[in-house]
XYZ file of C-alpha atoms in Angstrom:
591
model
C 0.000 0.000 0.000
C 1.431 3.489 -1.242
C 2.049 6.043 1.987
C -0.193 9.198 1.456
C 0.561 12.468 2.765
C -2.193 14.950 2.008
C -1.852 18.565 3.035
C -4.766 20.243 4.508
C -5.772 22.500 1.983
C -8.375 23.289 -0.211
C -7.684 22.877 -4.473
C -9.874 23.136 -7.505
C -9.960 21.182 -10.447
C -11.939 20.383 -13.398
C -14.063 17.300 -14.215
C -16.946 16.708 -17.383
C -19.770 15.843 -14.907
C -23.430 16.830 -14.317
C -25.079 17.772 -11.114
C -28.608 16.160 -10.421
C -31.210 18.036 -9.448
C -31.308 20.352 -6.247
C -33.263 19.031 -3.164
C -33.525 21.603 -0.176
C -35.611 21.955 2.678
C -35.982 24.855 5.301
C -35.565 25.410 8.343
C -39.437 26.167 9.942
C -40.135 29.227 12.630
C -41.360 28.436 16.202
C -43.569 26.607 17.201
C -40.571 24.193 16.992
C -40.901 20.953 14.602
C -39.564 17.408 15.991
C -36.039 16.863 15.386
C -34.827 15.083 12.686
C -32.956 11.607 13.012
C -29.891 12.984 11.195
C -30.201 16.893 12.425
C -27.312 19.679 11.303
C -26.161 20.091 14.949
C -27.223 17.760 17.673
C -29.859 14.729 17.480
C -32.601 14.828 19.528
C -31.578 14.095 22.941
C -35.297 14.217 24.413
C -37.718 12.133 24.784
C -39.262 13.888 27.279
C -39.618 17.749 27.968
C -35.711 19.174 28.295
C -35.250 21.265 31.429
C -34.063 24.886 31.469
C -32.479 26.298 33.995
C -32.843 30.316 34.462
C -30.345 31.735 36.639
C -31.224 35.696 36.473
C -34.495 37.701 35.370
C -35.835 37.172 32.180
C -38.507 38.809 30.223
C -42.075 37.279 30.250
C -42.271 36.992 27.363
C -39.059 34.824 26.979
C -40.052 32.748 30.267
C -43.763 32.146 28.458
C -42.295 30.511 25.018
C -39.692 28.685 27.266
C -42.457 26.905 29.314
C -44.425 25.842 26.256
C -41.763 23.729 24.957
C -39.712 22.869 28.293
C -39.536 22.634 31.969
C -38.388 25.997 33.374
C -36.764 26.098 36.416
C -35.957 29.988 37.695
C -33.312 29.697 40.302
C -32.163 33.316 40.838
C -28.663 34.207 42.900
C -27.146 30.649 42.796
C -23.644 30.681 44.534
C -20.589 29.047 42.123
C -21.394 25.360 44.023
C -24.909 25.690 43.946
C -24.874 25.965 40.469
C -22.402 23.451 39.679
C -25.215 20.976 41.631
C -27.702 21.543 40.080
C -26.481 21.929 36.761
C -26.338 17.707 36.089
C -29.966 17.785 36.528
C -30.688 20.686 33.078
C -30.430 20.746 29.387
C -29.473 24.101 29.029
C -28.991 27.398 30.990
C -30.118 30.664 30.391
C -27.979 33.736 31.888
C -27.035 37.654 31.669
C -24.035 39.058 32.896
C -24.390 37.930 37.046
C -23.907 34.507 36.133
C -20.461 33.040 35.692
C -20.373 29.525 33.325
C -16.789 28.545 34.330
C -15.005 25.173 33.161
C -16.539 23.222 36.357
C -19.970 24.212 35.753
C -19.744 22.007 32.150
C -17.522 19.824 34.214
C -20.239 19.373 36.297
C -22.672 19.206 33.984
C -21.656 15.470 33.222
C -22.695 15.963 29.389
C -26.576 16.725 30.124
C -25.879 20.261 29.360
C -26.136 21.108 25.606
C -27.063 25.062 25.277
C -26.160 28.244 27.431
C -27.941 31.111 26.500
C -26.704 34.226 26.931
C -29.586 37.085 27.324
C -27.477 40.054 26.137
C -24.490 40.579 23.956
C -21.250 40.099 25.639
C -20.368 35.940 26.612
C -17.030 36.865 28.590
C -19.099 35.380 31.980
C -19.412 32.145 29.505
C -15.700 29.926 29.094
C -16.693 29.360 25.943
C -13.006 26.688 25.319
C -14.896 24.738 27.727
C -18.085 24.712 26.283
C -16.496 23.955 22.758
C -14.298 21.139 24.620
C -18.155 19.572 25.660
C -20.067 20.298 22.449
C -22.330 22.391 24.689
C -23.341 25.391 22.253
C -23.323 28.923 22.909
C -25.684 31.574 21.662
C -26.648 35.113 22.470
C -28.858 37.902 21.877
C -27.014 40.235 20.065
C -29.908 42.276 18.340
C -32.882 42.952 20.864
C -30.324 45.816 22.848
C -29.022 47.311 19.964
C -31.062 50.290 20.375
C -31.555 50.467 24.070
C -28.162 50.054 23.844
C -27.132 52.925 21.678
C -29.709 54.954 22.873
C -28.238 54.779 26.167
C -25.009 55.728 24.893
C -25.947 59.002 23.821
C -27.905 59.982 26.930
C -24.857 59.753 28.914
C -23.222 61.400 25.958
C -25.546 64.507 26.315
C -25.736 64.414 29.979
C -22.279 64.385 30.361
C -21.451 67.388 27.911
C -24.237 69.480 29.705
C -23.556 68.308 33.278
C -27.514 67.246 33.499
C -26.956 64.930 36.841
C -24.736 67.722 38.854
C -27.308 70.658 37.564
C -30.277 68.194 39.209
C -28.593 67.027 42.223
C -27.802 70.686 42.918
C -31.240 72.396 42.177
C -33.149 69.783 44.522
C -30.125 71.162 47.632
C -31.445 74.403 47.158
C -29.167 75.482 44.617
C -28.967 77.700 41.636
C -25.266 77.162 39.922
C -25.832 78.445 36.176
C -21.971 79.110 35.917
C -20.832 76.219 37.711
C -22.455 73.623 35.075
C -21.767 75.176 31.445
C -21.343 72.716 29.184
C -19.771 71.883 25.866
C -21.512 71.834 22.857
C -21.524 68.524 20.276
C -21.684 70.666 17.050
C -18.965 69.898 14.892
C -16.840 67.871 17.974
C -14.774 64.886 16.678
C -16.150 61.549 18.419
C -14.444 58.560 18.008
C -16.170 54.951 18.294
C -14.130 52.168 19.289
C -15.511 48.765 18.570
C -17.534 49.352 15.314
C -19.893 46.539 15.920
C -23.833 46.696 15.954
C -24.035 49.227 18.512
C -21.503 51.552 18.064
C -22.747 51.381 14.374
C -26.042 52.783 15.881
C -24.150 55.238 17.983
C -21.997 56.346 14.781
C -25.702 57.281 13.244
C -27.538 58.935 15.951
C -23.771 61.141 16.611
C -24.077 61.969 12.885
C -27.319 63.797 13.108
C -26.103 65.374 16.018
C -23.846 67.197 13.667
C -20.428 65.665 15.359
C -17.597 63.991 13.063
C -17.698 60.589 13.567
C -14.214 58.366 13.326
C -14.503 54.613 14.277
C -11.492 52.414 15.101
C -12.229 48.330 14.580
C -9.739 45.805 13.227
C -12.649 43.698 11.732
C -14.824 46.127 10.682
C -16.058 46.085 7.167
C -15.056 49.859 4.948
C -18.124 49.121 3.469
C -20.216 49.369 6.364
C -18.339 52.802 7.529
C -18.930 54.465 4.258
C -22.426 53.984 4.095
C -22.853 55.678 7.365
C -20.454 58.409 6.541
C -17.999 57.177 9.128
C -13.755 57.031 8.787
C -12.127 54.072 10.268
C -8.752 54.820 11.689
C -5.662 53.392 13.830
C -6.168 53.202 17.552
C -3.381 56.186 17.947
C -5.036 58.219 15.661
C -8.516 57.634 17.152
C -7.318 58.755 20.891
C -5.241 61.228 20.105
C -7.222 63.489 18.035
C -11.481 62.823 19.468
C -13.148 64.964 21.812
C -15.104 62.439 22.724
C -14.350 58.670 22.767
C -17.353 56.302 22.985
C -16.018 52.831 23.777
C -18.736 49.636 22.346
C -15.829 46.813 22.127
C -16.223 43.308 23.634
C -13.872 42.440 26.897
C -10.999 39.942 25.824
C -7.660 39.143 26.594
C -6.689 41.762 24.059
C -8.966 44.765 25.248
C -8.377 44.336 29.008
C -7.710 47.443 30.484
C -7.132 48.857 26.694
C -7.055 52.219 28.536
C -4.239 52.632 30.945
C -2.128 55.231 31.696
C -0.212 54.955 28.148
C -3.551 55.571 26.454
C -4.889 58.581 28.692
C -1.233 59.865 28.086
C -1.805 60.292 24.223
C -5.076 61.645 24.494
C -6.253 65.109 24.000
C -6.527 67.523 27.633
C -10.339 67.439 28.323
C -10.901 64.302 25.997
C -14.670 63.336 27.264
C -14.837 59.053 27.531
C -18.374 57.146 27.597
C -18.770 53.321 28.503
C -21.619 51.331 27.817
C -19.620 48.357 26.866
C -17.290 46.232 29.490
C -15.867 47.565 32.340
C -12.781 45.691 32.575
C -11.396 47.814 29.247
C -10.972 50.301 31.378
C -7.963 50.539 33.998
C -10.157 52.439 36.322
C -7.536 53.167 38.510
C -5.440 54.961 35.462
C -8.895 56.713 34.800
C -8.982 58.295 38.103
C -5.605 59.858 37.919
C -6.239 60.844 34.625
C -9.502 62.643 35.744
C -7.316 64.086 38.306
C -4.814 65.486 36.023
C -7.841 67.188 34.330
C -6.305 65.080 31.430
C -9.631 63.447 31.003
C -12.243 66.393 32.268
C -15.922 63.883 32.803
C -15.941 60.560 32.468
C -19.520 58.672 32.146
C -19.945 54.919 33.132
C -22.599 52.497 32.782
C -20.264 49.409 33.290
C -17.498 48.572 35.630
C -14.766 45.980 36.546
C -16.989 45.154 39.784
C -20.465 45.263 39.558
C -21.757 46.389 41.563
C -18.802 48.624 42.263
C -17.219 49.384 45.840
C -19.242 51.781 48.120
C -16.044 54.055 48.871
C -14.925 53.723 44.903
C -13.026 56.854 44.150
C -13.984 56.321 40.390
C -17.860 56.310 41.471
C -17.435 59.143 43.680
C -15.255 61.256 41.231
C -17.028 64.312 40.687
C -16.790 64.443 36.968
C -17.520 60.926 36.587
C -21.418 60.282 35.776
C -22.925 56.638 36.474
C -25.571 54.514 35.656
C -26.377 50.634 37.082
C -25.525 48.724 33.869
C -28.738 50.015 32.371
C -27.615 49.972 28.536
C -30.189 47.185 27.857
C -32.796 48.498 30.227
C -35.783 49.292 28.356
C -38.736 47.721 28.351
C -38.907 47.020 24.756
C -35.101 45.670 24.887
C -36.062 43.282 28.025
C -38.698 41.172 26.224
C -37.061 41.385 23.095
C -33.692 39.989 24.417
C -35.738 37.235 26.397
C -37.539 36.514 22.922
C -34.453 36.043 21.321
C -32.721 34.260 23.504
C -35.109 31.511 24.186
C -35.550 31.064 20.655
C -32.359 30.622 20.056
C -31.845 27.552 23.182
C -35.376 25.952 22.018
C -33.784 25.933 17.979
C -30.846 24.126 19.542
C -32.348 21.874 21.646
C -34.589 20.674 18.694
C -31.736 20.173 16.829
C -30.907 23.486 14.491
C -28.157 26.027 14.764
C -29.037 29.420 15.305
C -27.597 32.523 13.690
C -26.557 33.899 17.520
C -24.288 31.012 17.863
C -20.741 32.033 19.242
C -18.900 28.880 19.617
C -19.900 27.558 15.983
C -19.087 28.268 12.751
C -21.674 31.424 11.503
C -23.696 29.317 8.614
C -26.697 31.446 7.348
C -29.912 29.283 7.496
C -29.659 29.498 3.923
C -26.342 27.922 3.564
C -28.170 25.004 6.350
C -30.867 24.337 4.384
C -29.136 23.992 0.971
C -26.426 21.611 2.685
C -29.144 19.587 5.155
C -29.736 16.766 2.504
C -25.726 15.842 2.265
C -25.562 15.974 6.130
C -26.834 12.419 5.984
C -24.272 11.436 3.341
C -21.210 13.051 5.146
C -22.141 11.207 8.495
C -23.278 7.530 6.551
C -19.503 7.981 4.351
C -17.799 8.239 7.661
C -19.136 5.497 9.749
C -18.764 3.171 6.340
C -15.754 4.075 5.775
C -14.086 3.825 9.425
C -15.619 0.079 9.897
C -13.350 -0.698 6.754
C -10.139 0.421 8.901
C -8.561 -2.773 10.223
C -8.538 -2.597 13.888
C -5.267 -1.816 15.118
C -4.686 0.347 12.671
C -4.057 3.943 13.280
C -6.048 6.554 11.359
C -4.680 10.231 10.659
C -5.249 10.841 7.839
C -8.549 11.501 5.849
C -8.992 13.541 2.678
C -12.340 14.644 1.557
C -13.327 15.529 -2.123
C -16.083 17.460 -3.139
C -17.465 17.534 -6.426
C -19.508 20.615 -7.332
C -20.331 22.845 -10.088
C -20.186 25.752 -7.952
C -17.026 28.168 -7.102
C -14.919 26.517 -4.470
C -15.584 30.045 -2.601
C -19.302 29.602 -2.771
C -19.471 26.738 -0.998
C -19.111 26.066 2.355
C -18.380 22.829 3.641
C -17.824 23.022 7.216
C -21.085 21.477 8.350
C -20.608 18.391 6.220
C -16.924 18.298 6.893
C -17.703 17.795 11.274
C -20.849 15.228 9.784
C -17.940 13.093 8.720
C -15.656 13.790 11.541
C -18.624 12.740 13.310
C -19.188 9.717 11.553
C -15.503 8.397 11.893
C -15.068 9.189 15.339
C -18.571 7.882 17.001
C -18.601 4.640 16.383
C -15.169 3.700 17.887
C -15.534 5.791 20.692
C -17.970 6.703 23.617
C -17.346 10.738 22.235
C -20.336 12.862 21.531
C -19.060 14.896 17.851
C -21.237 17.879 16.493
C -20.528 21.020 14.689
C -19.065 22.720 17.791
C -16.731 21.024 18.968
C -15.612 18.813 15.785
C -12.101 20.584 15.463
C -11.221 20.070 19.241
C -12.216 16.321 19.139
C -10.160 15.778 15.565
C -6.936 17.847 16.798
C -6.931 16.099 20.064
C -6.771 12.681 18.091
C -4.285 14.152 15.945
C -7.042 13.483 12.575
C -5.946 15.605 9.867
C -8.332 16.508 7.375
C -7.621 17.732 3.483
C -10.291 19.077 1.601
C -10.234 19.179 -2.136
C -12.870 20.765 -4.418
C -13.202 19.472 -7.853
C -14.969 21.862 -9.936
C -17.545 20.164 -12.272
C -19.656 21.297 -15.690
C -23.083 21.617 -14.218
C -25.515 23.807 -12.683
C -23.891 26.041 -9.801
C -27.538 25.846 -8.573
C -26.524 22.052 -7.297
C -24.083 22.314 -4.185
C -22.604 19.137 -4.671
C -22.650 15.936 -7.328
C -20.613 13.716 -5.481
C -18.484 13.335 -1.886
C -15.728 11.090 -1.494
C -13.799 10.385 1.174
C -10.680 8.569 1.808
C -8.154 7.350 4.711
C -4.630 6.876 3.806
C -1.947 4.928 5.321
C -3.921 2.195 6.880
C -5.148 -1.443 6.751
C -8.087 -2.579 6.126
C -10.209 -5.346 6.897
C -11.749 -5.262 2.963
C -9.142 -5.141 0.720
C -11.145 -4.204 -2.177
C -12.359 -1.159 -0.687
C -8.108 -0.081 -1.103
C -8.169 2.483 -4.186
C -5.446 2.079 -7.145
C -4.206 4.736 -5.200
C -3.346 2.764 -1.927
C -6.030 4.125 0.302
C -9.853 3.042 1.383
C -12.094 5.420 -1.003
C -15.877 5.449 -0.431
C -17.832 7.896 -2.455
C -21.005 8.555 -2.470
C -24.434 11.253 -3.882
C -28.069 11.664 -3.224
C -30.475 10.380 -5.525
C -33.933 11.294 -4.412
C -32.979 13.383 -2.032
C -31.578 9.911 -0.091
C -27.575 9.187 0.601
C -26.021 6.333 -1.906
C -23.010 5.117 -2.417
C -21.823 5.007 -5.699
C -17.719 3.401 -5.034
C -15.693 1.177 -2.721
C -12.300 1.301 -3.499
C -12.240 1.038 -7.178
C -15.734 -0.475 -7.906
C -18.438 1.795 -9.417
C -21.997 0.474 -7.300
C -25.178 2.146 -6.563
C -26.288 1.102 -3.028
C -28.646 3.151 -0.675
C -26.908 3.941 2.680
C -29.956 2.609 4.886
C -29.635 0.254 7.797
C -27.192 -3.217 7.659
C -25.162 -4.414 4.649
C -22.814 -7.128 3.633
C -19.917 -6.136 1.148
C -18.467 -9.262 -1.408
C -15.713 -9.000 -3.254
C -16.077 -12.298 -5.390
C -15.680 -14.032 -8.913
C -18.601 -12.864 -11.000
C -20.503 -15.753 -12.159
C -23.975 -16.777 -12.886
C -25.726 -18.148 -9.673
C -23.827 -16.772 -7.300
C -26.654 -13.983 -6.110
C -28.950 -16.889 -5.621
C -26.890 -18.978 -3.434
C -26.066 -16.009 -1.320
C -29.588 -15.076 -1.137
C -30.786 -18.673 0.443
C -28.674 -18.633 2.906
C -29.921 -15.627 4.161
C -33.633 -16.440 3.418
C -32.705 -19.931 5.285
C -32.080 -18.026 8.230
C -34.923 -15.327 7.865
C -32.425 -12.544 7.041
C -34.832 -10.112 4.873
C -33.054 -8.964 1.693
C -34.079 -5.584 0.769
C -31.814 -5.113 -2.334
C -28.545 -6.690 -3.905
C -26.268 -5.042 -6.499
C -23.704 -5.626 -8.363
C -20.381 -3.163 -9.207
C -17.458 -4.983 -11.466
C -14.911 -4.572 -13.734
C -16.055 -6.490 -16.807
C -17.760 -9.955 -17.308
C -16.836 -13.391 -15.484
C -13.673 -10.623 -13.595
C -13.755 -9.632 -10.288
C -17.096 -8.157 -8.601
C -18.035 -6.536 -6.113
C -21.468 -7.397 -3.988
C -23.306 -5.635 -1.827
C -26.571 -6.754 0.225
C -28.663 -5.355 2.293
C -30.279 -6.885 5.094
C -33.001 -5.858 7.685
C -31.741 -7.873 10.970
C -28.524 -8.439 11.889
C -27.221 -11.834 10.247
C -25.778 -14.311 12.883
C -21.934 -15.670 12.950
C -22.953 -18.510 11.507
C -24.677 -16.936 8.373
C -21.870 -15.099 7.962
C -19.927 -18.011 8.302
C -21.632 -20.379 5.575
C -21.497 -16.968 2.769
C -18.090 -16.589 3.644
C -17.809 -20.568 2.638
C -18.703 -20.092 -1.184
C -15.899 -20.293 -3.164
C -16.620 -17.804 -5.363
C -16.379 -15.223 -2.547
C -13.140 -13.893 -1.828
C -13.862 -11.722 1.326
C -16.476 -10.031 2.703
C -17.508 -7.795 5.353
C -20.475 -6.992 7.884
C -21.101 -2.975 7.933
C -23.903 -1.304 10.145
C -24.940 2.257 8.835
């Protein structure tokens, strides 16, 4: 057997074939449909009513729809061990921002858990490595606080430049301080945006019809985007060291903690003006208090904090040019039953088996893109667990290269669903390991599995995703030696017809078999009778035959067979077709 070493990358190539006909389906809206045996994500685990645990508030609304499709269990202010109890007993879990989901709460979890939703935007409360490590998926509600969101922004943006709080808290002492609270005007004051996401997008807008000049530094945001709202992305330097303003909308990680420091408040403009509706830990509060003491920053305005709530006796609280708010960013009434709408949406979708679009720990796959590929997820999965009961046992398996045959533009199509439904199918049935589309790249990196990908590029309708998938392991044995390519490695290949999975090659035999249930493979001399004694000595032993085929090389040569079967045939009936003589070797697969 030729050694294979495949890189894992993607290439093109060009093939006279035709696509067959396109067969979609789509993904339905709530009420929720039952699962499908063969979902995109995760199978249905249920057979009764999944339970959801709800650790904070949640919207009506959200709490309603949760309890028509689940038990709903609203345990509010769990301590760190409380929740890691009770957490072996749930489904999924439902949080905001109070609630940490740390490594020993999946750990705990003892692979019940299989969705944390997070009500709000931000997930750095959620460990999402360990989530990913325990196929539990992640989602959000990114969209619902957009607005209350933004919105929120710019009241602290216009309180703060007119000193609104102060001016109140001083007229109910008794108080009249007109000169004490002047203000700064907006009008043609450079504001810059970092984090140019959904709602500093929002913010960008509503700052533009205030008449300011709106900058926006983002590594990943699209120009596009930015020019249609009349907005200039720029460097970090350049956006702190020459706004007025600074409105900061960027997600906590390890590379925006405490993003403002003293370096940063050192480059900034005297008086720059700095709102937070985002994370508090970007913030090095304590470098914000000595640069509000330096008059280097002159008011500060804070919805969010590094401890929440924040110290009593916090100098940055008590600051008197700093202006607070309780985390309210989300808090409108609108943006509370919307979130809790969306969020419990999103857990039921998983639970029944679909991927939402607010996934975070999953690859982003439009519904679009799901339901165009949801007919070949049945393939991928069937070609994998085929092809890894051909591996001898003993023998080590690294290597796997997967070819896709499509006339569409290799940059059109996206694979990644199909690619874990065969990681999925080559891993699960020689292991107690639960694969799906989150955590498929963990589970084949920590076996060391390398997978190539090849697109072959077709003549056909671009309309079709895919003609044809085949997959192949290299550099092993196998326990059916005709299932061994000319190239040296076991090949399976297979399409839909109908809209159902068949395969259509072992090794280097062309067949048409449907991937259902139980069948035997032959390799054997073809000869006349030899389908007839194979099929008595099944029908001696009440083994149903639902079809038999064929695939050889030409006449009275080598063939190969392959039957299917209903029930599982015993040793022995395996033992007397292994007896003919015409039969060479032959193998027992379950699909």
């Amino acid at each position: 057997m030729a050694a294979t070493s495949w890189p894992s990358l993607t290439f093109t190539g060009c093939l006279n074939k035709h696509a067959p006909p396109s067969v979609s389906s789509r993904i339905k809206n709530l009420p929720l449909r039952p699962a499908k045996s063969n979902s995109l994500i995760i199978k249905a685990f249920f057979h009764a009513r999944p339970t959801i645990l709800v650790t904070e508030k949640l919207g009506e609304p959200g709490l309603q729809l949760l309890k028509r499709f689940a038990n709903v269990d609203c345990s509010y202010n769990l301590s760190p061990e409380e929740l890691c109890t009770k957490i072996s007993l749930c489904d999924a879990l439902i949080v905001r921002s109070g609630t940490t989901v740390s490594r020993e709460v999946f750990e705990s979890s003892g692979g019940r858990l299989k969705v944390v939703g997070r009500a709000g935007v931000g997930i750095d409360n959620v460990d999402l490595s360990a989530a990913t490590e325990h196929g539990c998926l992640v989602v959000n509600a990114p969209n619902s606080n957009t607005i209350a969101a933004a919105e929120h922004g710019m009241a602290l943006l216009m309180a703060m430049a007119r000193n609104i709080p102060q001016a109140n808290a001083s007229i109910k002492q008794g108080k009249w301080q007109r000169n004490k609270y002047v203000g700064v005007s907006l009008l043609g004051k450079k504001l810059a945006i970092m984090g140019f996401g959904k709602v500093g997008s929002e913010v960008a807008r509503r700052a533009k019809g205030l008449g300011m000049n709106v900058m926006a530094h983002d590594p990943y945001a699209p120009l596009d985007r930015a020019r249609a709202i009349g907005v200039k992305l720029v460097s970090f330097e350049e956006a702190i060291s020459t706004a007025d303003f600074i409105s900061l909308h960027m997600p906590l990680t390890p590379t925006t903690s405490k993003m403002f420091n003293n370096d940063s408040f050192s480059k900034m403009k005297k008086g720059i003006r700095i709102i937070n509706v985002a994370r508090g830990g970007v913030i090095d509060e304590a470098a914000l208090v000595s640069a509000l003491d330096s008059q280097i920053v002159a008011q500060a305005a804070l919805d969010v904090f590094m401890e929440e709530p924040p110290p009593k006796d916090s100098k940055l609280v008590l600051h008197e040019n700093v202006i607070v708010t309780p985390h309210l960013g989300a808090s409108t009434t609108e943006a509370q039953e919307g979130v809790a709408l969306e969020v419990a949406e999103a857990v039921l979708r998983a639970l029944n088996g679909e991927l939402s679009s607010t996934v975070v720990n999953a690859p982003m796959l439009s519904a679009e893109v799901l339901s165009e590929l949801e007919p070949f997820v049945a393939l991928s999965e069937k070609l994998g667990r085929l092809a890894v009961q051909l591996v001898a046992g003993g023998s080590d398996m690294k290597l796997v290269k997967l070819t896709y045959g499509s006339a569409r533009n290799p940059n059109d199509l996206d694979t990644r669903v199909l690619r874990a439904m065969v990681i999925k199918g080559l891993i699960e049935p020689i292991s107690s390991v639960s694969v799906n589309l989150i955590n498929y790249n963990f589970i084949a990196k920590q076996r060391g599995l390398i997978i190539a990908e090849e697109r072959i590029i077709l003549n056909g309708s671009p309309e079709n995703p895919i003609e044809f998938i085949q997959l192949q392991i290299a550099n092993v044995e196998s326990n059916f030696a005709s299932s061994i390519s000319d190239s040296g490695e076991i090949t399976v290949e297979g399409k839909l017809k109908d809209g159902k999975p068949h395969l259509t090659k072992v090794g280097s035999f062309e067949v048409d078999v449907s991937l259902e249930g139980c069948i035997i493979l032959c390799k054997q001399v073809d000869q006349p009778g030899l389908i007839g004694k194979v099929g008595s000595i099944l029908g001696q032993e009440k083994v149903n035959v639902n079809f038999m085929t064929v695939g050889r090389i030409a006449p009275r040569r080598q063939a190969v067979m392959i039957i299917g079967v209903d029930e599982d045939p015993s040793k022995e009936v395996l033992k007397k077709i292994g007896e003919i003589s015409a039969i060479e070797e032959f193998v027992f697969l379950k699909l």
